[in-house]
Coordinates of C-alpha atoms and ligand atoms in Angstrom, one line a residue:
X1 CA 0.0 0.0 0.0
X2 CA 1.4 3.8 -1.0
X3 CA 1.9 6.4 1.9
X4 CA -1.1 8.5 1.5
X5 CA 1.7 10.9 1.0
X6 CA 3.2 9.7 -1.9
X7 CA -0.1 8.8 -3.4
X8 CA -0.8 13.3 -3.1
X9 CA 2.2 13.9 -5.0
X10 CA 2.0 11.5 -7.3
X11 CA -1.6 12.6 -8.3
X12 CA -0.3 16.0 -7.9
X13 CA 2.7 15.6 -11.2
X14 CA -0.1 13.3 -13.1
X15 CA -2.6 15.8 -13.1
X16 CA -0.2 19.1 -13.9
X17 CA 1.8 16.7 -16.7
X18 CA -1.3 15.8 -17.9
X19 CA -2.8 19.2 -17.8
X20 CA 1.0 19.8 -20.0
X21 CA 0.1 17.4 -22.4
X22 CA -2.8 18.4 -23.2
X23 CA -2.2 22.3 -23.5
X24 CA 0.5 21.3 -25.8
X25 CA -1.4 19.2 -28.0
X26 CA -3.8 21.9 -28.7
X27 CA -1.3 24.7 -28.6
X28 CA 0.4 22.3 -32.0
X29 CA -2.6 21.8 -33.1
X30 CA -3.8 25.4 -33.4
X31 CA -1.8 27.7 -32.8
X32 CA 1.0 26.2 -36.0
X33 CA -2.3 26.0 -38.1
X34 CA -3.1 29.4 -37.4
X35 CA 0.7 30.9 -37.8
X36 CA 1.4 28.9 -40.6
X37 CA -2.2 30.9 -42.1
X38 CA -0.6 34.1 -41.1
X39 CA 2.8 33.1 -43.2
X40 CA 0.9 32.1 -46.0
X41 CA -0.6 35.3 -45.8
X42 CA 2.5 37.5 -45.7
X43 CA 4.1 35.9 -48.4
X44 CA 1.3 37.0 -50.5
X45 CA 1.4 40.7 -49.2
X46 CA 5.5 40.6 -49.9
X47 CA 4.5 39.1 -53.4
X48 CA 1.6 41.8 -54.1
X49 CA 4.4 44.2 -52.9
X50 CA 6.7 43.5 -55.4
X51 CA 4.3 43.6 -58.1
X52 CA 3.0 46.9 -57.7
X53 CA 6.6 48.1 -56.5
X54 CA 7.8 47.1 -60.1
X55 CA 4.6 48.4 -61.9
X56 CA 5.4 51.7 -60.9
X57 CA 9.3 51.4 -62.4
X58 CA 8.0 51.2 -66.0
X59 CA 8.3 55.1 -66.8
X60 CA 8.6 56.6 -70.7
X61 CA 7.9 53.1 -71.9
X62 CA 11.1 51.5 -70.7
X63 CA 11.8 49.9 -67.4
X64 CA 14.2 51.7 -64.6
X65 CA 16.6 48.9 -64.2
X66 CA 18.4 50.5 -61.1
X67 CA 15.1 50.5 -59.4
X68 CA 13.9 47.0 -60.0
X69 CA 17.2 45.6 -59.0
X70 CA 16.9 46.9 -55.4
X71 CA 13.5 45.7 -55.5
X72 CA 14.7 42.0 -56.3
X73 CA 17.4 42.4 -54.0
X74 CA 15.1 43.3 -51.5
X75 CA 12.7 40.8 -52.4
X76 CA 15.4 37.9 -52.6
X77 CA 16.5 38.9 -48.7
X78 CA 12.7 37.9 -48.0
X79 CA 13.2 34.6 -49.9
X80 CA 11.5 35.9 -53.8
X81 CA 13.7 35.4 -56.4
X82 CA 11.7 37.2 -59.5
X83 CA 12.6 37.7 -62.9
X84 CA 11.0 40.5 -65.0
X85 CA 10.7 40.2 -69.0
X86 CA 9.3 42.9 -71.0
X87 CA 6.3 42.0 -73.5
X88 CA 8.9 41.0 -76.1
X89 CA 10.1 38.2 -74.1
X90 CA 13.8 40.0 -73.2
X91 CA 15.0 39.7 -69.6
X92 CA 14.5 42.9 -67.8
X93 CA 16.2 41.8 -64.6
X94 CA 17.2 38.2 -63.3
X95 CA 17.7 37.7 -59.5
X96 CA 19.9 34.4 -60.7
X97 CA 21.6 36.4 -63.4
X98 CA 22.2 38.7 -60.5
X99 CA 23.3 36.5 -58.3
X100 CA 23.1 32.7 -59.1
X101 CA 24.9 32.0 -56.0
X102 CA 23.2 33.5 -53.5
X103 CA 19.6 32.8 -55.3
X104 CA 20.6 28.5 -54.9
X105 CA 21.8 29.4 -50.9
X106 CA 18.5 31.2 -50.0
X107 CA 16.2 28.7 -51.2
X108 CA 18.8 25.9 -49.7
X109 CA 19.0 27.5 -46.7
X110 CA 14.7 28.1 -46.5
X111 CA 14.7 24.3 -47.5
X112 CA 16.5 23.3 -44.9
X113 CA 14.8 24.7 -42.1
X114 CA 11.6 24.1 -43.4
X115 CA 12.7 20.3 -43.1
X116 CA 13.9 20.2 -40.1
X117 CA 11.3 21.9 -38.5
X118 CA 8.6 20.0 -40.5
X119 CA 9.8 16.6 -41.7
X120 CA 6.8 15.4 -43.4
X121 CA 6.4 19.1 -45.3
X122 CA 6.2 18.9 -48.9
X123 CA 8.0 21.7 -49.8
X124 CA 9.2 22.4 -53.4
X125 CA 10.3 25.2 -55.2
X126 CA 7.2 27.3 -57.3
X127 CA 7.0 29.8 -59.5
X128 CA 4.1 32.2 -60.2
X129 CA 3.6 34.4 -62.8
X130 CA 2.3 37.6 -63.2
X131 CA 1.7 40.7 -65.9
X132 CA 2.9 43.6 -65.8
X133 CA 0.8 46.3 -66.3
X134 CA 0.0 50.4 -66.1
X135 CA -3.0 52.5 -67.2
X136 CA -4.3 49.4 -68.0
X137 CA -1.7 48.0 -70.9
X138 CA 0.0 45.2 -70.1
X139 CA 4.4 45.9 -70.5
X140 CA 5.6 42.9 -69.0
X141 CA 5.5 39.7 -66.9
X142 CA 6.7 38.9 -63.5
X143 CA 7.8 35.3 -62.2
X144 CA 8.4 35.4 -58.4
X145 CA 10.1 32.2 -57.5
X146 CA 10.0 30.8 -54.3
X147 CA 9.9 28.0 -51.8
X148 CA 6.4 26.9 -51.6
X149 CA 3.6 26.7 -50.6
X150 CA 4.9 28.7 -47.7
X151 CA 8.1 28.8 -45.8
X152 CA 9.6 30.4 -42.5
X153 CA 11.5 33.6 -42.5
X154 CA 14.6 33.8 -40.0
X155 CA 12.1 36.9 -37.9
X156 CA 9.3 33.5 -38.4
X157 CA 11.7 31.0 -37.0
X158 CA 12.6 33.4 -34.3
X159 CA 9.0 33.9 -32.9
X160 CA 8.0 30.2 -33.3
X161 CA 11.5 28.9 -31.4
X162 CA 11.0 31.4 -28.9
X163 CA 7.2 30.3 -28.1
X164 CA 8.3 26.8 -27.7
X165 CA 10.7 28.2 -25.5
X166 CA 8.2 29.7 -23.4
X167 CA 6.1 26.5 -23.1
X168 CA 8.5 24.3 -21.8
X169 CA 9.7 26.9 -19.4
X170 CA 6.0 27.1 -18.3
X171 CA 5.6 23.5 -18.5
X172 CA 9.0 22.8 -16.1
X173 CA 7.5 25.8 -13.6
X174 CA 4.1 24.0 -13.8
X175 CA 5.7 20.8 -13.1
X176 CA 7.9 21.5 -10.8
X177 CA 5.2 24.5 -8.3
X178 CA 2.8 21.0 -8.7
X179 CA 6.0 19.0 -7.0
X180 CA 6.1 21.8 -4.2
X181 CA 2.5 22.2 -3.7
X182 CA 1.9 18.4 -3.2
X183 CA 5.0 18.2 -1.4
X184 CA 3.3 21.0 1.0
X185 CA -0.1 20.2 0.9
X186 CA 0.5 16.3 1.1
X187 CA 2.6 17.4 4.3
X188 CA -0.4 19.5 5.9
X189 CA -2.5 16.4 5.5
X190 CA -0.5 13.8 6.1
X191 CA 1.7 15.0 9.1
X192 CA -1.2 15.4 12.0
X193 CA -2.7 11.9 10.7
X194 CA 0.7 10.4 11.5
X195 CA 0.6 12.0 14.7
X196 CA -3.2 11.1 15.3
X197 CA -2.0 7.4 14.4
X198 CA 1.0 7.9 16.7
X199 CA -1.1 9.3 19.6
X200 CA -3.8 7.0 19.2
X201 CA -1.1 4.0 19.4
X202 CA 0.2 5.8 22.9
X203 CA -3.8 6.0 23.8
X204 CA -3.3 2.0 23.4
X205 CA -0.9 1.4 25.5
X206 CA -2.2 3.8 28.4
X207 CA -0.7 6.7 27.5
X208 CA -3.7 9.3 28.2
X209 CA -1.6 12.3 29.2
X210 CA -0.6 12.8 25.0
X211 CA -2.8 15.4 23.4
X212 CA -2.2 15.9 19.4
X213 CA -1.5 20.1 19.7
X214 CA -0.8 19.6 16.0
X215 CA -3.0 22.9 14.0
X216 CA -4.3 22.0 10.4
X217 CA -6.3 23.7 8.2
X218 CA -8.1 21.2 6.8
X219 CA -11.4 21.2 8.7
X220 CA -12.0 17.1 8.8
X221 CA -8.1 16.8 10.2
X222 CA -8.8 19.4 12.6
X223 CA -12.3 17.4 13.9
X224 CA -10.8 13.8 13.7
X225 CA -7.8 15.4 16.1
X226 CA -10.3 17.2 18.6
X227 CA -11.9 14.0 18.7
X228 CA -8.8 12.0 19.5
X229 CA -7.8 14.1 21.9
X230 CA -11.5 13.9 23.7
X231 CA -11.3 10.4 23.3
X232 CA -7.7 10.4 25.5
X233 CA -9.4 13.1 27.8
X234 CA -11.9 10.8 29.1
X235 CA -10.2 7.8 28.7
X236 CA -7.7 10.1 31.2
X237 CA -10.3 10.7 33.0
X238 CA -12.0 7.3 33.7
X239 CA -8.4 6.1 34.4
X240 CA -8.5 8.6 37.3
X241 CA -11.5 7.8 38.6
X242 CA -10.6 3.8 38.4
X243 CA -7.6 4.5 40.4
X244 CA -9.3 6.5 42.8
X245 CA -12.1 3.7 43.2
X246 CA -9.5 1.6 43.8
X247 CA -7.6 3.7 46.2
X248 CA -10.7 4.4 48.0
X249 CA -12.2 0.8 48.4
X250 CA -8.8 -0.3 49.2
X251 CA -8.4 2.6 52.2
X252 CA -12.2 2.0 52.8
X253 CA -12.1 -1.9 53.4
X254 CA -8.4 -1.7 55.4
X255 CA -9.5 0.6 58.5
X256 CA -12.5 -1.7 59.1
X257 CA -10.8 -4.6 58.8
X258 CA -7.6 -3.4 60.3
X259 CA -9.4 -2.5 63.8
X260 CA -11.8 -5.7 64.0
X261 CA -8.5 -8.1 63.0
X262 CA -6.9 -6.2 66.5
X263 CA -9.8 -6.6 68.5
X264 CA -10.7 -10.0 67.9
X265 CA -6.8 -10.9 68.4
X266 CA -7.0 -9.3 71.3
X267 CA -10.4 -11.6 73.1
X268 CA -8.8 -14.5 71.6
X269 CA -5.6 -14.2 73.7
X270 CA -7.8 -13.3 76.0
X271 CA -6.6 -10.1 76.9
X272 CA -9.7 -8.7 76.2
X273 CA -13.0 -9.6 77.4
X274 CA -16.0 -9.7 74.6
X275 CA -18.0 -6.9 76.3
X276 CA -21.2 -6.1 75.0
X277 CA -19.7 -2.5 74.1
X278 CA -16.7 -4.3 72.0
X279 CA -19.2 -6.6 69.7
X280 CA -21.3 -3.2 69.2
X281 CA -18.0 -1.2 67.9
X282 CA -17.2 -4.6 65.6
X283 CA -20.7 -4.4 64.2
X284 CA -20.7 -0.9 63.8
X285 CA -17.5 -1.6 61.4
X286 CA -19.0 -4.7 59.7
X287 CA -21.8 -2.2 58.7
X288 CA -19.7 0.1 57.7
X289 CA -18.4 -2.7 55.4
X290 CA -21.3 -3.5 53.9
X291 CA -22.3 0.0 53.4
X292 CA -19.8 -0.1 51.3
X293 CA -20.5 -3.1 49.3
X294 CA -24.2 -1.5 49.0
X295 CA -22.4 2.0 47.2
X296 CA -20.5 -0.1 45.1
X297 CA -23.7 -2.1 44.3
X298 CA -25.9 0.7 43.7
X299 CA -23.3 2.6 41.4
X300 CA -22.8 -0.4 38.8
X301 CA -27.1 -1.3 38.9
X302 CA -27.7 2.8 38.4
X303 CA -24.6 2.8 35.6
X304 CA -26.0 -0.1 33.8
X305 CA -29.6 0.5 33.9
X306 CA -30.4 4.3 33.7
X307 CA -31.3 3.6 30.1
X308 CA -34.0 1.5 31.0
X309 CA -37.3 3.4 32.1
X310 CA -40.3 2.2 33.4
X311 CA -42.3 5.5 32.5
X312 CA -45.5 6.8 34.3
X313 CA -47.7 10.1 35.1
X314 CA -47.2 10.9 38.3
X315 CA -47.5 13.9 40.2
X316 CA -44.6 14.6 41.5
X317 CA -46.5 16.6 44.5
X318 CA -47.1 13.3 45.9
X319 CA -43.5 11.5 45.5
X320 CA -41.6 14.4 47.1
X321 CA -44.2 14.6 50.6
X322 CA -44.0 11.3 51.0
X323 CA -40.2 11.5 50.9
X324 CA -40.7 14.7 53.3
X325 CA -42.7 12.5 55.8
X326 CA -39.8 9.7 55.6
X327 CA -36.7 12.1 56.3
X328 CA -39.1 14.1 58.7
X329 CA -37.2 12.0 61.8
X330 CA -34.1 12.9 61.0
X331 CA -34.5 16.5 60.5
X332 CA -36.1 17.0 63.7
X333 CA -33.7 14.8 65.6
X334 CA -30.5 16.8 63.9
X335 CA -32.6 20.3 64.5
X336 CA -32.8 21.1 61.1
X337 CA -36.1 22.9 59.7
X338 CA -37.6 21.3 56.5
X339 CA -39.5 23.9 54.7
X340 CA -41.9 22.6 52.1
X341 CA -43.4 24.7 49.1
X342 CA -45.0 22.4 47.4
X343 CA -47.0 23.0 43.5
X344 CA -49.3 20.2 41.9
X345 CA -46.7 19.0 39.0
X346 CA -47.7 16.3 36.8
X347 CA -44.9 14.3 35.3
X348 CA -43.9 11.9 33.0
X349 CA -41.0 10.0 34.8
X350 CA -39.9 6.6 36.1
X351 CA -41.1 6.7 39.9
X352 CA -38.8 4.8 41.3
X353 CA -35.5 6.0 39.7
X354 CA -36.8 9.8 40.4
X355 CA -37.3 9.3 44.2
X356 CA -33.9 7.7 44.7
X357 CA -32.4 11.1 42.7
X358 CA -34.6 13.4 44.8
X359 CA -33.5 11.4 48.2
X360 CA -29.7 11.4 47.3
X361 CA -29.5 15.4 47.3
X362 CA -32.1 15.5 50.1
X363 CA -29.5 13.3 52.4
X364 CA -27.1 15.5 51.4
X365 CA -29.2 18.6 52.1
X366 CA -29.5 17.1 55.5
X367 CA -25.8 15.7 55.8
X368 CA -24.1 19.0 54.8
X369 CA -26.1 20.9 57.1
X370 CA -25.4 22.0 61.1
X371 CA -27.7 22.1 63.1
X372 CA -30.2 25.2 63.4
X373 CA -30.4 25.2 59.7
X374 CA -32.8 24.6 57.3
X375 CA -33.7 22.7 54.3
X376 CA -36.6 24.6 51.9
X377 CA -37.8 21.9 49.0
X378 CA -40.0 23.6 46.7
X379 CA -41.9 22.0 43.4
X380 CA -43.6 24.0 40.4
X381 CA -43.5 24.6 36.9
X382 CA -41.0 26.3 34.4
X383 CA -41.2 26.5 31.1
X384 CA -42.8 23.3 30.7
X385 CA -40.7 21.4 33.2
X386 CA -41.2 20.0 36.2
X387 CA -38.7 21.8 38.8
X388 CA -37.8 20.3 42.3
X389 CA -35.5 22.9 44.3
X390 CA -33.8 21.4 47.1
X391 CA -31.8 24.4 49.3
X392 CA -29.9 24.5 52.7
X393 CA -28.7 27.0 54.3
X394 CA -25.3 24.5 55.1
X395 CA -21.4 24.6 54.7
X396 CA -21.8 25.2 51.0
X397 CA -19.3 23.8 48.2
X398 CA -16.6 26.4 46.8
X399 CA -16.1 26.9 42.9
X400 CA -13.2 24.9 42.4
X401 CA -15.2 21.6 43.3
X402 CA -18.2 22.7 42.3
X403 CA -17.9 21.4 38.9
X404 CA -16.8 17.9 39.7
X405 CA -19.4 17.1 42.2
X406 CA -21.2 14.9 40.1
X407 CA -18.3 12.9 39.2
X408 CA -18.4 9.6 40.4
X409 CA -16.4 8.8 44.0
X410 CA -15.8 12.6 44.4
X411 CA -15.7 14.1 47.5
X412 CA -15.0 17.3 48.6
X413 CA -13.4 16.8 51.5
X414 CA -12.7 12.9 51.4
X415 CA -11.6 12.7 55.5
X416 CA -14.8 13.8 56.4
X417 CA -17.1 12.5 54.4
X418 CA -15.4 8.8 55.0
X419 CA -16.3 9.8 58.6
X420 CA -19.8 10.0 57.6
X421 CA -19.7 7.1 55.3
X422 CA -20.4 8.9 51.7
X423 CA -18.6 7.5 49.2
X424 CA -19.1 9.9 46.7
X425 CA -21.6 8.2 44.8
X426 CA -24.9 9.7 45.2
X427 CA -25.0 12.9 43.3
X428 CA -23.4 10.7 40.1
X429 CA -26.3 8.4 40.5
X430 CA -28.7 11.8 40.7
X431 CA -27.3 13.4 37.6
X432 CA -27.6 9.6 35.4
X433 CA -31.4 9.5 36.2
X434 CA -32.2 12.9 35.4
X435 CA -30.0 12.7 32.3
X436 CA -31.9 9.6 31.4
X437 CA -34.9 11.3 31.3
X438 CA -33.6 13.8 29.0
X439 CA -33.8 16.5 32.0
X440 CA -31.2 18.4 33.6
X441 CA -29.3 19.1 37.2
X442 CA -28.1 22.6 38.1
X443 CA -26.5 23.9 41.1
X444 CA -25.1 27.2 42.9
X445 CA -23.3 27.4 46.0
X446 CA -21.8 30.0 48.0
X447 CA -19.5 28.7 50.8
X448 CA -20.7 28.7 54.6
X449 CA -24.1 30.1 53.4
X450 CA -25.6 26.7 51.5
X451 CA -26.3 25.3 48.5
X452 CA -29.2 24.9 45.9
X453 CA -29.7 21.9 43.3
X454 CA -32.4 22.3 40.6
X455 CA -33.8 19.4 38.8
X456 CA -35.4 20.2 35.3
X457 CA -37.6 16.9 34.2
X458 CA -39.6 17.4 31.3
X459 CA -43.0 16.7 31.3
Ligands
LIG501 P1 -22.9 9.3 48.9 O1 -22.4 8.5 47.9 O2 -23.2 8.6 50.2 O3 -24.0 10.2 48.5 P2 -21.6 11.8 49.2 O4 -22.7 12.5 49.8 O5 -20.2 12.2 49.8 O6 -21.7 10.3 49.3 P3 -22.4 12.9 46.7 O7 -23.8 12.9 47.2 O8 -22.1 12.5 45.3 O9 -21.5 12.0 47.7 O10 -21.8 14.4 46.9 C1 -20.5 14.6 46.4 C2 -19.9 15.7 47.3 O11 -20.5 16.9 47.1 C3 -20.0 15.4 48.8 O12 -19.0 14.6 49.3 C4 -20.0 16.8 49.4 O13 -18.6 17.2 49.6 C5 -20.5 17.7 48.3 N1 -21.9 18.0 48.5 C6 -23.0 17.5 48.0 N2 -24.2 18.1 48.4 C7 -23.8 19.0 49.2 C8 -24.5 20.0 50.0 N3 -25.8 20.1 49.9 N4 -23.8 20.9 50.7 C9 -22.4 20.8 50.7 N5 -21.7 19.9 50.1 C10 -22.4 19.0 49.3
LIG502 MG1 -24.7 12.1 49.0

């Protein structure tokens, strides 16, 4: 297979020497069809020349010899040779009388050229003739010999060499600008696909931090390497969040484990006694444990089925009391006010999948907030969408993290919130079910004053 590079150039010279070709075809064709015309043509003028040039020499009935011989000399350096005879048949003038020599080298030399420049030209040497005349009486005749039916004067041979000239010139430039340009434009193209290909082999292997800063012109380059280097951004990013999972579960599972491994060491060498107090602390870490286990759970069953949803009219007035009257208990016992506002919203949404998204930032509402603050949920319409407002008046989120709180396993501040036992999870899950329903999840924040998430669920 060619090098797509190669293949550019190579079209590149086919297409100009082609283009060549063909310009020079038609330029033989018709231009040399149309000069040769215009020689025919001025052979003609130089012969009607030198017959009226010689009419006008026959003065007092007798021809002025002197004249007529500068007028054949003349003639001859333009390739006629012409002899005059008066009516009586006597030889006025004779260019080869005048000049045998130089009559044979002329039409020789004419000859020559002609044949070299056209080898299949069937040239031969003519002769017209013509009368004489004045006032309407004929006083002589006029043969003008010469090589026929046209031929090339040296001025002729000039011109047509020089064009020729100037078409391989043009033809070399042509050829060799369509070797530069290919050479250039080839480069332009082919360059940031080698370094796609090369970037996209380092992708491969892991290499997620290599972003293609290459700049083309070409606008299909320029999209397939913003796509490669979104495809290496996420793939950068879902490495991240891999390791961090990782990292996380690993720290999650080893404090748990750590403490109950000591403990029970400890009653089985007996210097500890298994106090009711001790097998509360170890089930307070196994459940911890399998808190755990349920995040990891619920994260892969919300990744894998938030396409799939079981659709119905409900009114989401109802849903979002009855989740009111559930956290009610919890509120009051961490003396936080929950402050409902509540609009009759009627929406077309899977039931289940919505509650658990409007619980998650609710628990959160709750969790993020000290006490002798309150929570204010509120539910109306907006443009056509259903809106649930959740706001608290807690410890807020600050702009840096503010944007990555839906990512999965991100926490803001990771010590505490392992204290609390969030994993990081529940405002990814959120943002997946209200995605799912083609709605949408906004949220402002303003450190130490609280926070406010807005879910937009069409309806
Ligand atoms: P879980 O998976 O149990 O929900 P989590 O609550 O830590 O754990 P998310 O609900 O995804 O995880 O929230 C991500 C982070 O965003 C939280 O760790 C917290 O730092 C921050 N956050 C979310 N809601 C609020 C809020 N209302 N006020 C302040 N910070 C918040
Ligand atoms: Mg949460």
């Amino acid at each position: 297979m060619k090098k797509l590079r190669q293949k550019l150039i190579y079209s590149y010279i086919f297409v100009t020497a082609l283009s060549i070709i063909i310009i020079s075809i038609l330029a033989n064709l018709y231009l040399e069809k149309g000069f040769n015309e215009y020689v025919s043509d001025k052979i003609n003028e130089r012969k009607n020349f030198v017959i009226t040039s010689i009419e006008s020499q026959y003065k007092n009935n007798q021809w002025d010899v002197n004249a007529i011989t500068n007028i054949g000399i003349n003639a001859l350096q333009d390739g006629l040779i012409i002899k005059v005879t008066d009516t009586n048949g006597n030889v006025v003038w004779d260019a080869r009388e005048y000049n045998h020599g130089m009559c044979e080298a002329m039409i020789r030399k004419i000859s020559n050229n002609m044949m070299s420049k056209f080898p299949n030209f069937n040239g031969q040497y003519v002769i017209n003739e013509y009368d004489l005349s004045s006032d309407g009486v004929k006083n002589g005749i006029l043969e003008v010999g010469y090589y026929g039916p046209f031929y090339y004067n040296d001025a002729d041979f000039v011109f047509v060499n020089t064009l020729n000239k100037i078409f391989v010139a043009a033809g070399v430039i042509g050829l060799l600008s369509s070797i530069i340009l290919g050479i250039i434009i080839s480069g332009s193209i082919s360059n940031p696909i080698l370094r796609v290909v090369k970037a996209t082999n380092l992708i491969s292997t892991g290499h997620y931090k290599d972003r293609i800063i290459e700049k083309s012109k070409v606008e299909e380059i320029t999209s397939l390497v913003t796509s490669v280097n979104n495809l290496a951004e996420s793939l950068e990013k879902q490495e991240l969040l891999r390791t961090r999972l990782t990292r996380d579960i690993a720290h999650e599972l080893r404090t748990p484990l750590t403490t109950l491994q000591s403990h029970l060491e400890a009653i089985l060498d007996g210097i500890w006694e298994p106090t009711s107090d001790r097998l509360t602390s170890f089930h307070e870490e196994i459940l911890r444990l399998k808190r755990l286990v349920g995040d990891l759970e619920r994260l892969s069953r919300y990744d894998q089925e938030t396409m799939k949803l079981d659709k119905e009219k409900i009114n989401v007035k109802e849903l979002v009391n009855q989740i009111i009257i559930n956290f009610e208990k919890q509120f009051i016992d961490k003396k936080v006010q929950l402050i409902s506002d509540i609009k009759e919203c009627i929406i077309n949404v899977d039931k289940d999948k919505i509650n658990q998204a409007i619980i998650n930032i609710l628990s959160n509402a709750l969790k993020y907030t000290p006490e002798g603050g309150e929570v204010i949920v509120k539910c109306y319409y907006e443009d056509g969408k259903g809106v649930i407002s959740i706001e608290d008046s807690g410890i807020g989120i600050s702009k840096e993290h503010l944007s990555h709180i839906f990512e999965r396993f991100y926490r803001v501040d990771e010590s505490r919130t392992r204290n609390t036992g969030g994993a990081g999870i529940g405002l990814a899950i959120t943002k997946a079910i209200v995605s799912a329903h083609g709605g949408g999840i906004t949220v402002e924040s303003n450190i130490n004053e609280g926070t406010i998430f807005r879910i937009y669920l069409p309806s």
